[in-house]
Short mmCIF file of C-alpha atoms in Angstrom, two decimals:
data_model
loop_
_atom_site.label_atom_id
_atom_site.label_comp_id
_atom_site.label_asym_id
_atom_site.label_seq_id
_atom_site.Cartn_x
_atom_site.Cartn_y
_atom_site.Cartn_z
CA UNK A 4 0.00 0.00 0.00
CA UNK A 5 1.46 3.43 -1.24
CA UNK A 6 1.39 6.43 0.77
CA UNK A 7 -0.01 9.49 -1.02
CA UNK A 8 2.48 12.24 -1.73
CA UNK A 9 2.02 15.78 -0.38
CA UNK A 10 0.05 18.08 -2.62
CA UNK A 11 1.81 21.03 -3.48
CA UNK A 12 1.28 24.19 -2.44
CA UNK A 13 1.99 27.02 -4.61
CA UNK A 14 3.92 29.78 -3.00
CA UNK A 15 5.91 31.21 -5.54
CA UNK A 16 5.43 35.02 -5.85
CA UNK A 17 2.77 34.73 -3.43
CA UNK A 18 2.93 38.39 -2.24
CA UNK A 19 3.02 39.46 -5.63
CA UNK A 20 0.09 37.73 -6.92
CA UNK A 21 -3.66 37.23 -5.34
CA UNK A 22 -5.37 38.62 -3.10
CA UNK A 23 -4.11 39.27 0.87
CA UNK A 24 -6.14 40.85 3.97
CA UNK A 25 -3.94 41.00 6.85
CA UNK A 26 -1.14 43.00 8.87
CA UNK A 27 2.09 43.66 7.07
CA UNK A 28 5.51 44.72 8.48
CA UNK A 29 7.41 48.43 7.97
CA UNK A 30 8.67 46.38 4.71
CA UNK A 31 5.08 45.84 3.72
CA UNK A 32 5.85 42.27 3.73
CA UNK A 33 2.78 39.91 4.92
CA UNK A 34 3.89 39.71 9.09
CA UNK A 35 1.43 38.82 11.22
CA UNK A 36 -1.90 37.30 11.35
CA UNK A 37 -3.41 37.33 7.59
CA UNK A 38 -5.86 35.26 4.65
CA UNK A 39 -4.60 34.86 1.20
CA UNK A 40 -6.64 33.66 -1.63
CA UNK A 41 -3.75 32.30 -4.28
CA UNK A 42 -3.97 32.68 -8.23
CA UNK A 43 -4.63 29.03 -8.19
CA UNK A 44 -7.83 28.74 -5.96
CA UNK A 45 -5.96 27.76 -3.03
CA UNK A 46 -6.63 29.60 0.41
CA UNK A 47 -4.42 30.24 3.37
CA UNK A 48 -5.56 31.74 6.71
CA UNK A 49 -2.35 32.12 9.50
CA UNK A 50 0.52 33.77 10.42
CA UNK A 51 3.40 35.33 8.53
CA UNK A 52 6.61 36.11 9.19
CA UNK A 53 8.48 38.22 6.88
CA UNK A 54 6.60 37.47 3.38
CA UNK A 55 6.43 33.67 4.02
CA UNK A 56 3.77 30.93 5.93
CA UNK A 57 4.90 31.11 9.35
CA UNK A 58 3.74 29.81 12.46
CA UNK A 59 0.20 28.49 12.50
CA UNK A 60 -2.46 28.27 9.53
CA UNK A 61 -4.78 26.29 7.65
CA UNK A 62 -3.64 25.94 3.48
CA UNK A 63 -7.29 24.87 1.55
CA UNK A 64 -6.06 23.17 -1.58
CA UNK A 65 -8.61 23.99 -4.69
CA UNK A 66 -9.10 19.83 -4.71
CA UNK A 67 -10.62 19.60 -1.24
CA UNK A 68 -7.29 18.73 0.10
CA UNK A 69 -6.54 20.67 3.65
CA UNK A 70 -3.88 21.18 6.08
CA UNK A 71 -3.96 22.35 9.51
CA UNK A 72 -0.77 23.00 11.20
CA UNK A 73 2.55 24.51 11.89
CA UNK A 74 4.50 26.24 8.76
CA UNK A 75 7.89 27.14 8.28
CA UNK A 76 8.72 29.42 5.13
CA UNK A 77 5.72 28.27 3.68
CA UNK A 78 6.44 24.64 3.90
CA UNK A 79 5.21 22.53 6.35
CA UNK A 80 7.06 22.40 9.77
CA UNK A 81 6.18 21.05 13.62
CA UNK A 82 2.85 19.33 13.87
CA UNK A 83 0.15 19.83 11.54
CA UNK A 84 -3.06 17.38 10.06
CA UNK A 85 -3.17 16.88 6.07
CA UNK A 86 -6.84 15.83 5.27
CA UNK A 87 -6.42 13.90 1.42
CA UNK A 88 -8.86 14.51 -1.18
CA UNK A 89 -9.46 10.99 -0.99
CA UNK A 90 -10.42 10.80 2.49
CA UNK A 91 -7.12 9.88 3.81
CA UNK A 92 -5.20 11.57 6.31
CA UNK A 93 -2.08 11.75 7.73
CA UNK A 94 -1.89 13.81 11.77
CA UNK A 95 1.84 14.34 13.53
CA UNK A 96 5.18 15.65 12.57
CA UNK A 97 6.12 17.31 9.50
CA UNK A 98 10.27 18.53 7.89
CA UNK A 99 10.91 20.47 5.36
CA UNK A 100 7.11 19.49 3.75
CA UNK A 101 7.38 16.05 4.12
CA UNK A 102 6.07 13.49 6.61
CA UNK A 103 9.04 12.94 9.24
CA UNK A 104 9.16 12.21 12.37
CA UNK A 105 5.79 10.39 14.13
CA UNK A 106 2.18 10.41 13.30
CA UNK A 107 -0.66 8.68 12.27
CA UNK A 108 -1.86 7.61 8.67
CA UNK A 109 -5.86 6.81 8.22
CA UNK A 110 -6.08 5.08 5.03
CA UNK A 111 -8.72 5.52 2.25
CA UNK A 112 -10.16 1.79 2.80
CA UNK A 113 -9.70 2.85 7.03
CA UNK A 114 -6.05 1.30 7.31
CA UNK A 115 -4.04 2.88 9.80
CA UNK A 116 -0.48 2.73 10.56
CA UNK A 117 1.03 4.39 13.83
CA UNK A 118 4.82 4.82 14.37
CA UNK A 119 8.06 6.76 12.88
CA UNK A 120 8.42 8.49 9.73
CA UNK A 121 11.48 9.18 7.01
CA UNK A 122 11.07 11.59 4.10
CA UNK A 123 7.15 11.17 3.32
CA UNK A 124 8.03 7.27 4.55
CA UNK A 125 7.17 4.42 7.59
CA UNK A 126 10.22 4.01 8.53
CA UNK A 127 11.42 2.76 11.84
CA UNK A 128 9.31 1.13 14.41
CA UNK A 129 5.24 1.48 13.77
CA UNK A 130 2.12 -0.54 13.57
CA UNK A 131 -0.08 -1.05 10.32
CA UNK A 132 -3.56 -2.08 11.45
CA UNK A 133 -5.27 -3.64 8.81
CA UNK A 134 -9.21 -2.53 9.42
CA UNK A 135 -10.86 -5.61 6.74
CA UNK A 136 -9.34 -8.65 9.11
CA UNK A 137 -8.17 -7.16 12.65
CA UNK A 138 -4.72 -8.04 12.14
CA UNK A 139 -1.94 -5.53 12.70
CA UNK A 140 1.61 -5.38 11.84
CA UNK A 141 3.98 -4.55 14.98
CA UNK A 142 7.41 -4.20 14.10
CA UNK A 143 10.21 -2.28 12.11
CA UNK A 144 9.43 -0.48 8.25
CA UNK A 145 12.37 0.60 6.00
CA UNK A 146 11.41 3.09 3.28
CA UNK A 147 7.65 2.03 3.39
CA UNK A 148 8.33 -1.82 3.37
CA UNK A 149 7.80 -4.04 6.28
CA UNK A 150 11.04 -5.04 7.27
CA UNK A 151 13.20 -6.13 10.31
CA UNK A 152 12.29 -7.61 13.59
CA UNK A 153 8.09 -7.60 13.67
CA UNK A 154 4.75 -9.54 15.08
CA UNK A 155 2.32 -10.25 12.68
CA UNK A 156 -0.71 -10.48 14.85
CA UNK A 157 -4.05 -11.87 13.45
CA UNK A 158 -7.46 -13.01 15.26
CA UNK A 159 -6.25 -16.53 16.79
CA UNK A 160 -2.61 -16.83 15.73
CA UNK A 161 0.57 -14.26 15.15
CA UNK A 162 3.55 -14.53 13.53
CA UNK A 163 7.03 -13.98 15.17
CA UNK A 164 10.21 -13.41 13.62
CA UNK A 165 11.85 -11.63 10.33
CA UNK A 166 10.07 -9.58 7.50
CA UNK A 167 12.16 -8.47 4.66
CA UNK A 168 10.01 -6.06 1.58
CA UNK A 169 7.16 -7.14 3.68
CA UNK A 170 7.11 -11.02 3.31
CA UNK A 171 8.10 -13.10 6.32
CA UNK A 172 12.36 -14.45 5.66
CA UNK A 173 14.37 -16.22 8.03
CA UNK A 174 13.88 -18.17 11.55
CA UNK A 175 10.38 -17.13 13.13
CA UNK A 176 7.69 -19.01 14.74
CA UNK A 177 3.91 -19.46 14.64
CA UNK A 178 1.87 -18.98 18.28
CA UNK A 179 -1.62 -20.20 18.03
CA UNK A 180 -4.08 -19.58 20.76
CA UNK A 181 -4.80 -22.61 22.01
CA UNK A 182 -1.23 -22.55 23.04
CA UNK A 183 0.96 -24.71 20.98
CA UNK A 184 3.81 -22.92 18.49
CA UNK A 185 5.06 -23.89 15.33
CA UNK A 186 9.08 -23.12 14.82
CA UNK A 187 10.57 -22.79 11.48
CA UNK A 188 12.52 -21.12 8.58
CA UNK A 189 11.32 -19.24 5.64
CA UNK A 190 13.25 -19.45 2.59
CA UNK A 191 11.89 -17.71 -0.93
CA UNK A 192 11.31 -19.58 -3.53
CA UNK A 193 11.85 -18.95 -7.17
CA UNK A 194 8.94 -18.05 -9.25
CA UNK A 195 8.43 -20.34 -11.74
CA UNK A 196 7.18 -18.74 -15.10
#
């Protein structure tokens, strides 16, 4: 399952162009508390600093997309909630405009997955609930793939051990709850064509 990618959000020559009502600096930069409507349709109602997005603010995207949150020269920076046109949404730390650092993805189909972030990735330790079956994924994530040391937890049984681009590899063991356990070693096989 992909994550979406942010939307962009036009900024360039954004005091020059559209409309602005809100305080200005001695500069008459936008500084201070201000709404924007953008050549594009777009919409941003915050704070400035200086000419850019800065501080706190809520950028409407002409698709229905929205995000509430922290800005730092007008890209996202601190904590902020993205709301996807598709329903999706992603609430918890943003870099540079990307997702990075922890939060919490709510899938389209009503997926979630809790736990670190890397450049607009899972990566490190999180948990992918899958919302269809119950079962949830505990365990590390490299660049969006399930990988490393993880519990694979379903209604009466989980999976312990290795996942490598999300399949099960190496030692790991079965735990059923009636309370016996199944040891062994996954090796892939070769698709046959």
């Amino acid at each position: 399952m992909s994550d979406l990618s942010s939307e962009e959000e036009s900024g360039e020559n954004e005091n020059y162009l559209g409309e602005y009502d809100g305080e200005r600096n001695s500069e008459g930069e936008r500084h201070g508390r201000g709404k924007a409507q953008l050549p594009n349709g777009d919409t941003y109602d915050g704070q400035y600093e200086h000419g850019f997005r800065s501080g706190r603010g809520t950028y409407r995207f002409r698709n229905g997309a929205r995000y509430t949150g922290e800005y730092l020269q007008n890209k996202k920076h601190g904590r902020g909630i993205f709301f996807y046109p598709d329903g999706s949404k992603y609430e918890g730390d943003w870099v540079n405009d990307q997702r990075h650092g922890y939060g919490e993805y709510t899938y389209a189909n009503g997926d979630t997955y809790t736990g670190e972030w890397l450049n607009n990735n899972r990566h490190g330790q999180g948990t992918y609930l899958y919302k269809d079956t119950g079962s949830k994924y505990v365990g590390g994530w490299v660049n969006g793939n399930q990988e490393g040391e993880a519990e694979l937890i379903h209604v009466n049984h989980r999976f312990q051990g290795k996942f490598l681009n999300g399949n099960p590899e190496g030692r790991g063991k079965y735990v059923f709850d009636i309370g016996c356990e199944q040891h062994g070693e996954y090796i892939q096989s070769e698709q046959v064509k």
